[in-house]
Coordinates of C-alpha atoms and ligand atoms in Angstrom, one line a residue:
M7 CA -46.4 36.7 -11.8
T8 CA -49.2 35.3 -9.7
S9 CA -49.0 31.7 -10.6
T10 CA -48.6 29.1 -8.0
L11 CA -46.8 26.6 -10.2
P12 CA -44.0 24.6 -8.5
G13 CA -40.9 26.8 -8.3
S14 CA -42.7 30.0 -8.9
R15 CA -42.3 31.3 -5.3
E16 CA -38.6 30.7 -5.3
I17 CA -38.2 32.3 -8.7
E18 CA -40.3 35.3 -7.9
T19 CA -38.4 36.1 -4.7
I20 CA -34.8 35.7 -6.1
P21 CA -33.0 38.4 -4.1
F22 CA -31.6 40.4 -7.0
T23 CA -29.7 43.7 -6.2
H24 CA -29.3 46.5 -8.7
S25 CA -26.1 48.4 -8.1
Y26 CA -25.6 48.8 -11.8
A27 CA -29.2 49.7 -12.8
E28 CA -29.0 52.3 -10.0
L29 CA -26.2 54.2 -11.8
P30 CA -27.4 57.2 -13.9
G31 CA -29.6 56.7 -16.9
A32 CA -26.7 57.2 -19.4
F33 CA -25.2 53.9 -18.2
H34 CA -28.0 51.6 -19.5
A35 CA -31.4 51.3 -21.0
E36 CA -34.4 49.7 -19.4
V37 CA -35.7 46.9 -21.6
E38 CA -37.9 43.8 -21.3
P39 CA -36.7 40.5 -22.7
T40 CA -38.8 39.3 -25.7
P41 CA -40.5 35.9 -25.0
V42 CA -39.6 32.9 -27.0
R43 CA -42.0 30.2 -28.3
E44 CA -41.3 27.0 -26.4
P45 CA -38.3 27.2 -24.1
R46 CA -36.6 23.9 -23.2
L47 CA -33.7 23.7 -20.8
V48 CA -30.7 22.0 -22.3
A49 CA -28.1 22.7 -19.6
L50 CA -28.1 24.0 -16.1
N51 CA -25.0 24.6 -14.0
R52 CA -26.4 23.3 -10.7
E53 CA -23.2 23.8 -8.8
L54 CA -22.9 27.4 -9.8
A55 CA -26.6 27.9 -9.1
E56 CA -26.1 26.8 -5.5
E57 CA -23.0 29.0 -5.1
L58 CA -25.3 31.9 -6.1
G59 CA -28.0 30.9 -3.5
L60 CA -30.4 29.7 -6.3
D61 CA -32.4 26.5 -6.0
P62 CA -31.5 24.3 -8.9
E63 CA -34.9 22.5 -8.6
A64 CA -36.7 25.8 -8.9
L65 CA -34.6 26.8 -12.0
E66 CA -35.5 23.5 -13.6
S67 CA -39.2 24.0 -12.9
P68 CA -41.4 25.5 -15.6
E69 CA -41.2 28.9 -13.9
G70 CA -37.5 28.7 -13.6
I71 CA -37.1 27.8 -17.3
R72 CA -39.4 30.8 -18.2
M73 CA -37.0 33.1 -16.4
L74 CA -33.9 31.5 -17.9
A75 CA -35.5 32.0 -21.4
G76 CA -36.5 35.6 -20.8
N77 CA -40.2 34.6 -20.9
A78 CA -40.9 35.8 -17.4
V79 CA -39.1 38.4 -15.4
P80 CA -39.3 38.1 -11.6
A81 CA -40.6 41.1 -9.9
T82 CA -37.3 41.4 -8.1
A83 CA -35.3 41.8 -11.3
R84 CA -34.7 45.1 -13.0
P85 CA -33.8 44.3 -16.6
V86 CA -31.4 46.7 -18.4
A87 CA -29.1 46.6 -21.4
L88 CA -25.6 48.1 -20.7
A89 CA -24.2 51.0 -22.8
Y90 CA -20.6 50.8 -24.0
A91 CA -18.4 51.6 -26.9
G92 CA -15.1 50.1 -28.0
H93 CA -12.2 49.7 -30.3
Q94 CA -13.0 46.8 -32.7
F95 CA -9.9 45.6 -34.6
G96 CA -8.2 48.9 -33.7
G97 CA -11.0 51.1 -35.1
W98 CA -13.1 53.3 -32.9
V99 CA -16.9 52.5 -32.6
P100 CA -18.6 55.2 -30.5
Q101 CA -21.7 53.1 -29.6
L102 CA -22.0 49.4 -29.2
G103 CA -23.9 48.3 -26.0
D104 CA -25.7 45.1 -25.2
G105 CA -27.5 44.4 -28.5
R106 CA -28.7 41.0 -27.5
A107 CA -28.0 40.8 -23.7
I108 CA -30.1 41.9 -20.8
L109 CA -28.9 42.2 -17.2
L110 CA -31.5 41.0 -14.7
G111 CA -29.6 42.1 -11.7
E112 CA -26.9 40.9 -9.3
L113 CA -26.7 38.1 -6.8
T114 CA -24.4 37.6 -3.9
H115 CA -22.1 34.7 -4.5
R116 CA -21.1 32.4 -1.6
D117 CA -17.8 34.2 -1.6
G118 CA -19.5 37.3 -0.5
R119 CA -19.1 39.2 -3.8
L120 CA -21.7 40.2 -6.3
R121 CA -22.3 38.5 -9.7
D122 CA -24.2 39.7 -12.6
L123 CA -26.9 37.5 -14.1
Q124 CA -27.3 38.3 -17.8
L125 CA -29.6 36.8 -20.4
K126 CA -27.9 36.6 -23.9
G127 CA -30.1 36.2 -27.0
S128 CA -33.2 37.4 -25.3
G129 CA -34.4 39.9 -27.9
P130 CA -33.6 43.3 -29.2
T131 CA -32.5 46.3 -27.1
P132 CA -32.0 49.9 -27.9
F133 CA -28.4 49.0 -28.8
S134 CA -29.3 46.2 -31.3
R135 CA -28.7 48.4 -34.4
R136 CA -29.6 46.0 -37.2
G137 CA -29.2 42.8 -35.2
D138 CA -32.1 40.6 -34.2
G139 CA -31.1 40.5 -30.5
R140 CA -31.2 36.7 -30.8
S141 CA -28.7 33.9 -30.7
S142 CA -28.4 30.6 -32.5
I143 CA -28.0 27.7 -30.1
G144 CA -24.6 27.1 -31.7
P145 CA -22.8 30.1 -30.1
V146 CA -24.7 29.4 -26.9
V147 CA -23.2 25.9 -26.8
R148 CA -19.8 27.3 -27.7
E149 CA -19.9 29.9 -24.9
Y150 CA -21.2 27.4 -22.4
L151 CA -18.4 24.9 -23.1
G152 CA -15.7 27.6 -23.5
S153 CA -16.4 29.3 -20.2
E154 CA -16.8 26.2 -18.2
A155 CA -13.7 24.6 -19.6
M156 CA -11.7 27.7 -18.7
A157 CA -13.1 27.8 -15.2
A158 CA -12.2 24.2 -14.6
L159 CA -8.6 25.1 -15.8
G160 CA -8.6 27.6 -13.0
I161 CA -8.6 30.6 -15.4
P162 CA -10.6 33.7 -14.4
T163 CA -13.7 33.8 -16.6
T164 CA -17.4 34.6 -16.8
R165 CA -19.5 31.5 -16.2
A166 CA -22.4 29.6 -17.7
L167 CA -25.5 29.2 -15.6
S168 CA -27.8 27.8 -18.2
A169 CA -28.6 27.2 -21.9
V170 CA -32.2 27.1 -23.3
V171 CA -33.3 26.2 -26.7
T172 CA -36.1 28.5 -27.7
G173 CA -38.4 26.6 -30.1
D174 CA -37.9 29.6 -32.5
R175 CA -35.6 29.6 -35.5
V176 CA -33.0 32.4 -36.2
L177 CA -31.7 33.2 -39.6
R178 CA -27.9 33.0 -39.8
Q179 CA -25.3 32.7 -42.6
N180 CA -25.9 29.0 -43.1
G181 CA -29.7 29.3 -43.0
L182 CA -32.3 28.8 -40.2
E183 CA -30.9 27.5 -36.9
P184 CA -32.6 26.8 -33.6
G185 CA -32.5 29.8 -31.3
G186 CA -30.9 29.7 -27.9
V187 CA -30.8 31.8 -24.7
F188 CA -27.7 31.7 -22.6
V189 CA -27.5 32.9 -19.0
R190 CA -24.1 34.4 -18.2
V191 CA -22.7 35.0 -14.7
A192 CA -19.9 37.6 -14.4
S193 CA -18.1 39.5 -11.7
S194 CA -19.5 42.4 -13.7
H195 CA -19.9 43.4 -17.3
V196 CA -17.9 46.6 -17.1
R197 CA -15.4 46.7 -19.9
V198 CA -12.7 49.0 -21.1
G199 CA -15.3 50.0 -23.6
T200 CA -17.6 51.2 -20.9
F201 CA -15.0 53.7 -19.8
E202 CA -14.4 54.7 -23.4
Y203 CA -18.1 55.3 -24.0
F204 CA -18.1 58.2 -21.6
A205 CA -14.6 59.4 -22.0
R206 CA -14.9 59.9 -25.7
Q207 CA -18.0 62.1 -25.1
G208 CA -15.9 64.2 -22.7
D209 CA -18.1 63.1 -19.8
A210 CA -15.6 63.2 -17.0
D211 CA -18.3 63.0 -14.3
S212 CA -19.5 59.6 -15.7
V213 CA -15.9 58.3 -16.0
R214 CA -15.3 59.3 -12.3
R215 CA -18.6 57.7 -11.3
L216 CA -17.7 54.5 -13.2
A217 CA -14.3 54.4 -11.6
D218 CA -15.8 54.8 -8.2
Y219 CA -18.2 52.0 -9.0
V220 CA -15.6 49.6 -10.2
I221 CA -13.3 50.3 -7.2
A222 CA -16.2 49.8 -4.7
R223 CA -17.4 46.6 -6.4
H224 CA -14.1 45.0 -7.5
Y225 CA -11.2 46.6 -5.8
P226 CA -12.5 47.9 -2.5
D227 CA -9.0 48.0 -0.9
L228 CA -8.0 50.8 -3.3
A229 CA -10.6 53.3 -2.2
D230 CA -8.3 54.7 0.5
R231 CA -5.3 55.1 -1.7
P232 CA -4.0 58.6 -2.3
D233 CA -4.7 58.2 -6.1
P234 CA -7.5 55.6 -6.4
C235 CA -7.8 55.9 -10.2
L236 CA -4.1 55.2 -10.7
A237 CA -4.3 52.3 -8.3
L238 CA -7.3 51.0 -10.2
L239 CA -5.3 51.2 -13.4
E240 CA -2.4 49.3 -11.8
A241 CA -4.8 46.6 -10.5
V242 CA -6.5 46.1 -13.8
V243 CA -3.0 46.0 -15.5
E244 CA -1.9 43.3 -13.1
R245 CA -5.0 41.2 -13.4
T246 CA -5.1 41.4 -17.2
A247 CA -1.4 40.6 -17.5
D248 CA -1.9 37.5 -15.3
L249 CA -5.0 36.5 -17.3
V250 CA -3.3 36.7 -20.7
A251 CA -0.3 34.7 -19.3
S252 CA -2.8 32.0 -18.1
W253 CA -4.3 32.0 -21.6
L254 CA -1.0 31.4 -23.3
L255 CA -0.1 28.7 -20.8
V256 CA -3.1 26.6 -21.9
G257 CA -2.9 27.5 -25.6
F258 CA -6.1 29.7 -25.6
I259 CA -6.7 32.2 -28.3
H260 CA -9.6 34.6 -27.5
G261 CA -10.1 35.7 -31.1
V262 CA -11.8 39.1 -30.6
M263 CA -9.8 41.1 -28.1
N264 CA -11.6 44.3 -28.8
T265 CA -11.8 46.8 -25.9
D266 CA -15.5 46.1 -25.6
N267 CA -14.6 42.5 -24.9
T268 CA -11.9 43.3 -22.3
S269 CA -13.3 43.1 -18.8
V270 CA -11.9 45.4 -16.1
T271 CA -12.2 42.6 -13.6
G272 CA -9.5 40.4 -15.3
E273 CA -12.0 37.8 -16.4
T274 CA -12.1 36.2 -19.8
L275 CA -15.2 37.8 -21.4
D276 CA -17.1 37.0 -24.6
Y277 CA -16.5 33.6 -26.1
G278 CA -16.9 34.1 -29.8
P279 CA -14.5 32.7 -32.3
F280 CA -12.1 31.5 -29.6
G281 CA -10.0 28.4 -30.0
F282 CA -7.3 26.3 -28.3
L283 CA -4.0 25.4 -30.0
D284 CA -3.6 22.0 -31.4
P285 CA 0.0 22.1 -32.8
Y286 CA 2.1 24.8 -31.1
R287 CA 2.2 27.6 -33.6
P288 CA 2.9 31.0 -32.0
G289 CA 1.3 33.0 -34.9
E290 CA -1.9 30.9 -34.9
V291 CA -5.2 32.6 -35.9
Y292 CA -8.4 30.7 -35.9
S293 CA -11.0 33.4 -36.0
S294 CA -12.6 33.8 -39.4
I295 CA -13.1 37.5 -38.9
D296 CA -9.4 38.2 -37.9
R297 CA -8.1 38.6 -41.4
H298 CA -4.8 40.2 -40.5
G299 CA -4.0 38.2 -37.5
R300 CA -4.3 41.1 -35.1
Y301 CA -5.5 38.7 -32.4
A302 CA -3.1 35.8 -33.1
Y303 CA -2.0 33.6 -30.2
D304 CA 1.3 35.4 -29.6
Q305 CA -0.1 38.9 -30.2
Q306 CA -2.4 38.7 -27.2
P307 CA -0.1 40.2 -24.6
G308 CA 0.7 43.2 -26.9
I309 CA -3.0 43.7 -27.6
A310 CA -4.0 43.5 -24.0
Q311 CA -1.5 46.2 -23.3
W312 CA -2.9 48.3 -26.1
N313 CA -6.4 47.9 -24.7
L314 CA -5.1 48.9 -21.2
A315 CA -3.6 52.0 -22.7
R316 CA -7.1 52.9 -24.0
L317 CA -8.3 52.5 -20.5
A318 CA -5.6 54.7 -19.2
E319 CA -6.5 57.4 -21.6
T320 CA -10.1 57.5 -20.3
L321 CA -8.9 57.8 -16.7
L322 CA -6.8 60.9 -17.6
L323 CA -10.0 62.8 -17.9
V324 CA -10.5 62.9 -14.2
Y325 CA -7.3 64.7 -13.4
E326 CA -6.8 68.4 -13.2
S327 CA -3.4 68.2 -14.8
P328 CA -3.5 65.7 -17.7
E329 CA 0.2 66.1 -18.3
E330 CA 1.0 65.0 -14.8
A331 CA -1.5 62.1 -15.1
V332 CA 0.2 60.9 -18.3
E333 CA 3.5 61.0 -16.4
R334 CA 2.1 58.7 -13.8
A335 CA 0.1 56.4 -16.1
R336 CA 2.8 55.7 -18.6
P337 CA 5.0 53.5 -16.3
V338 CA 1.9 51.7 -15.2
I339 CA 1.1 50.7 -18.7
G340 CA 4.8 49.9 -19.3
G341 CA 4.7 47.7 -16.3
F342 CA 2.3 45.3 -18.1
V343 CA 5.3 43.7 -19.8
E344 CA 7.2 42.9 -16.7
R345 CA 4.1 41.5 -14.9
F346 CA 3.0 39.4 -17.9
E347 CA 6.5 38.0 -18.4
A348 CA 6.9 37.2 -14.7
T349 CA 3.7 35.2 -14.6
Y350 CA 4.1 33.6 -18.0
H351 CA 7.7 32.6 -17.5
A352 CA 7.0 31.2 -14.0
G353 CA 4.2 29.2 -15.6
L354 CA 6.3 27.9 -18.4
V355 CA 9.0 26.7 -16.1
R356 CA 6.4 24.9 -14.0
K357 CA 5.0 23.2 -17.2
V358 CA 8.4 21.6 -17.8
G359 CA 8.5 20.5 -14.1
L360 CA 11.1 22.9 -12.8
V361 CA 11.0 25.1 -9.7
G362 CA 12.9 28.1 -8.7
D363 CA 14.0 31.1 -10.8
D364 CA 17.1 29.8 -12.5
E365 CA 17.6 31.7 -15.8
G366 CA 18.6 28.5 -17.5
D367 CA 15.3 26.9 -16.7
L368 CA 13.4 29.5 -18.7
Q369 CA 15.8 29.0 -21.6
L370 CA 15.2 25.2 -21.4
A371 CA 11.5 25.7 -21.5
G372 CA 11.8 28.2 -24.4
E373 CA 13.9 25.7 -26.3
L374 CA 11.2 23.1 -26.0
L375 CA 8.6 25.5 -27.3
Q376 CA 10.8 26.4 -30.3
R377 CA 11.3 22.8 -31.2
M378 CA 7.5 22.1 -30.8
A379 CA 6.8 25.0 -33.2
R380 CA 9.3 23.6 -35.8
E381 CA 8.1 20.1 -35.4
N382 CA 4.3 20.5 -35.3
A383 CA 4.1 19.1 -31.8
D384 CA 0.7 19.2 -30.2
F385 CA 0.7 21.8 -27.4
T386 CA -1.5 20.2 -24.8
R387 CA -0.4 16.6 -25.4
T388 CA 3.3 17.4 -25.4
F389 CA 3.2 18.9 -21.9
R390 CA 0.8 16.3 -20.6
E391 CA 2.9 13.4 -21.8
L392 CA 6.1 15.1 -20.5
S393 CA 4.4 15.0 -17.1
H394 CA 4.5 11.2 -17.1
L395 CA 8.2 10.8 -18.0
D396 CA 10.8 9.3 -15.8
G397 CA 13.4 11.7 -14.6
E398 CA 16.3 9.5 -15.6
D399 CA 15.2 6.8 -18.0
A400 CA 14.4 7.8 -21.6
S401 CA 13.1 4.3 -22.6
G402 CA 9.5 5.4 -22.0
D403 CA 9.7 8.6 -24.1
D404 CA 7.8 7.4 -27.1
A405 CA 4.5 9.0 -26.3
V406 CA 6.2 12.4 -26.3
R407 CA 8.8 12.0 -29.0
G408 CA 6.2 10.6 -31.4
L409 CA 4.4 14.0 -31.3
F410 CA 7.4 15.6 -33.0
D411 CA 7.7 15.3 -36.8
T412 CA 11.4 14.4 -36.2
P413 CA 11.4 12.5 -32.8
A414 CA 15.1 13.1 -32.4
A415 CA 14.3 16.8 -32.0
F416 CA 12.7 15.9 -28.7
D417 CA 15.5 13.4 -27.7
S418 CA 18.2 16.0 -27.7
W419 CA 16.1 18.4 -25.6
A420 CA 15.2 15.6 -23.2
E421 CA 18.8 14.9 -22.6
D422 CA 19.3 18.5 -21.4
W423 CA 16.1 18.3 -19.4
R424 CA 17.3 15.2 -17.5
L425 CA 20.6 16.8 -16.8
R426 CA 18.8 19.6 -15.2
L427 CA 16.4 17.2 -13.3
A428 CA 19.5 15.5 -11.8
S429 CA 20.0 18.5 -9.6
D430 CA 16.3 18.5 -8.5
S431 CA 15.9 16.9 -5.1
R432 CA 12.2 16.1 -5.4
P433 CA 11.2 12.5 -6.0
D434 CA 9.9 11.8 -9.6
E435 CA 6.3 11.2 -8.4
V436 CA 6.2 14.6 -6.7
R437 CA 7.5 16.4 -9.8
Q438 CA 5.2 14.4 -12.1
A439 CA 2.1 15.2 -9.9
E440 CA 3.0 18.9 -9.9
M441 CA 3.4 18.8 -13.7
R442 CA 0.0 17.1 -14.1
S443 CA -1.6 19.8 -12.0
V444 CA -0.6 22.5 -14.5
N445 CA -0.6 20.5 -17.8
P446 CA -4.2 19.5 -18.6
A447 CA -5.0 16.2 -20.2
F448 CA -8.2 17.7 -21.6
I449 CA -8.9 21.0 -23.3
L450 CA -11.8 22.1 -25.5
R451 CA -10.2 21.3 -28.8
N452 CA -11.7 23.1 -31.7
H453 CA -12.9 20.0 -33.5
L454 CA -14.7 18.8 -30.3
A455 CA -16.4 22.1 -29.8
Q456 CA -17.4 22.1 -33.4
E457 CA -18.9 18.6 -33.1
A458 CA -21.0 19.7 -30.1
V459 CA -22.1 22.8 -31.9
D460 CA -23.0 21.0 -35.1
A461 CA -25.1 18.3 -33.2
A462 CA -26.9 21.1 -31.4
I463 CA -27.7 23.1 -34.5
E464 CA -28.5 20.2 -36.8
S465 CA -30.6 18.0 -34.5
E466 CA -30.9 19.7 -31.2
D467 CA -28.7 16.9 -29.9
F468 CA -26.9 18.0 -26.7
G469 CA -25.3 14.6 -25.9
P470 CA -21.8 15.7 -27.2
M471 CA -22.1 18.9 -25.2
R472 CA -22.9 17.1 -22.0
R473 CA -20.2 14.6 -22.4
L474 CA -17.6 17.3 -23.0
L475 CA -18.9 19.3 -20.0
E476 CA -18.5 16.3 -17.8
V477 CA -14.9 15.4 -18.9
L478 CA -13.7 19.0 -19.1
S479 CA -14.8 19.7 -15.6
R480 CA -11.8 17.6 -14.4
P481 CA -9.2 18.6 -17.0
F482 CA -6.1 17.6 -14.9
E483 CA -7.2 14.0 -14.3
D484 CA -6.6 11.2 -16.7
Q485 CA -10.0 9.7 -17.4
P486 CA -10.0 6.2 -18.7
G487 CA -12.6 5.6 -21.4
H488 CA -12.3 9.3 -22.6
E489 CA -9.0 9.1 -24.4
D490 CA -10.7 10.1 -27.6
L491 CA -11.3 13.5 -26.1
A492 CA -7.7 13.9 -25.2
R493 CA -5.9 13.0 -28.4
P494 CA -5.0 15.6 -31.0
P495 CA -7.2 15.7 -34.1
E496 CA -6.2 13.8 -37.2
S497 CA -5.3 16.2 -40.0
E498 CA -8.7 15.7 -41.7
E499 CA -10.5 16.4 -38.3
R500 CA -8.6 19.6 -37.6
V501 CA -10.8 22.7 -37.3
T502 CA -8.7 25.7 -38.2
R503 CA -11.5 28.3 -38.6
T504 CA -13.7 29.4 -35.8
F505 CA -16.8 31.6 -36.1
C506 CA -18.6 33.8 -33.7
G507 CA -21.9 32.8 -35.4
T508 CA -23.8 35.2 -33.1
Ligands
AMP7 P1 -19.6 40.6 -29.8 O1 -19.0 40.2 -31.1 O2 -20.5 39.5 -29.2 O3 -18.7 41.2 -28.8 O4 -20.7 41.7 -30.2 C1 -20.4 43.0 -30.6 C2 -21.6 43.9 -30.6 O5 -22.6 43.4 -31.5 C3 -22.2 44.0 -29.3 O6 -22.7 45.3 -29.2 C4 -23.4 43.0 -29.4 O7 -24.4 43.3 -28.5 C5 -23.8 43.2 -30.8 N1 -24.5 42.0 -31.4 C6 -23.9 40.8 -31.7 N2 -24.9 40.0 -32.2 C7 -26.1 40.6 -32.2 C8 -27.4 40.3 -32.5 N3 -27.7 39.1 -33.0 N4 -28.3 41.2 -32.3 C9 -28.1 42.4 -31.9 N5 -26.8 42.8 -31.5 C10 -25.8 41.9 -31.6
MG8 MG1 -18.8 41.6 -26.9

C-alpha cells in the first residue's frame, strides 16, 4: 500500500507480531483475504481498539475499513488460516481448519498479553471445503452482540472489534443476504481441536510444540513445573470449569460445544446458535442443529469434561510411558467436577444473596431453581427482581411472585429465604447491591438478538444492534427508558430456535 489517504500510515504500520504464523507449516496455511465490493463499517469497538493500541479514527478511515473488510492487508500483517480438527457432536472430523477465517497477526493488549486479530468471512482458504468462505451479516451481528454481551457480564470471551457490511450478497438457506466481515479478537485461537489435529496423526512433535506454545503464551508460570503438560491440563480444566459455571449462572447455552469450538484459554469461543434462557428449563436446547440435545443447558458441564478428556488424550502422546501418564491425567479430568461445582455453587448462593458456605444455603438456592423450573419462571428476571426485595417485608414481592405460574410457589420459598436472612448481619442495601452485581437486568435475549439480526439482513438497518450494544454494555444497571429490553418475551415473541446461519 503506497497511498497517502488519511489513516493509511497508521494502518500500514500496525505493529503485528506473528508468534503463531512462525510455528511450522503444518500449523497453518498462508492465504490472502478476498476483497469485497463496497465495504461499509457498521460497528467499531473503539474502546477495545484503544486497548489494543489501535487508533479508532484510523480504523474508521477508508484505509482502516479496507483492512477490516480484508480488502487491504497491511505490510506488517502475515495472513494465515489455522489448521485444526475436532469432534463435532461426538463424531471425529480429521480436518476442519479456518474455512472462512484469516488470522492477520497478534497485537499486544494494554494488559501486556497478546491478542489475535482475525477476519471472519473474508473469503475461501485451503480449509474451506465446499464453503464459500463468506459470512452473511446476520451471524456477524449475532457474534458481535453475543461476545460483547458476555464480556460486559464479566465472562471470559473472544471479543468483537468490528463489523463490516460488504456490498456483496451471499447465498444462504433463506436466499440472498448481505455479506459481512467480522473482526474477532481472542487471547488465541488454539482449541482442543488443534491438539487433536496433530495427535490423531501420531505427530507427537507437533503436539509437544503446540503445548510449549500454549504454555509460553497463556500459562507462562507453568513452564518451570516438573511436568508442564500435566500442569497445562490442570490449568485448562480449571479455567474451563469456571467458564462453564459462569455460563450456567447467566443462563447461557453455547449451542455447539464441539472440541473445535473449545478454547484452551478458557474463553467462550464461536458464537453460532447460542442462546440465553428465558424461563428456567434445565434441559433447554435452542440450537436448530442440536437434534438430540447433546449441548442442552444442563449438559454443558459434562460435555466440557468430555472435551477436556479429548485434550488429555492428545497430551498422553508426549510421554514415554502412556500408562503412567493416564494414571496422572485421570484424576485431573475427574477434578473437573469438583472445580465446576465449587464455582457454580458459590455463584448460585451469591445469586440468592447469601454469603459463606453453609450447606443449607446451597439447598435453599437449589430449591428456588426447582420451583422456577416447575413454574416457568424467567431465569434472569427472577434473580434480578429478587435482588430488590426487602429482607423482612413480603408486601413488595409481587414483581417476583408474578413470574411464577403459581405465585404461592414463590411465597413459601421466600419465607424460608427470609428466615435465613434474619441471621445475616449485613444491611439490606448492602445485600441488595451485591445481588444486583451478580444478577443482570439485561441479557441478550433470543428474541432481541433475532430482531437485530433480521433488521440487518432485511434492510441493513443496524439501529437495533447499536441500541442493544449500548444497553448490554452495562447489564447490571437498571436503565430507565430501556425496560422493554429487560422484560421476558411474551409467548408469541419467544424465539426457541437459534441458527448458526454461517
Ligand atoms: P463453526 O460451526 O463456525 O465452528 O464452523 C465449523 C467449520 O466449518 C469450520 O472449519 C469453519 O471454518 C467451517 N465453515 C463454516 N462456515 C463456512 C463457510 N461459509 N465457508 C467455509 N467454511 C466454513
Ligand atoms: Mg468453529
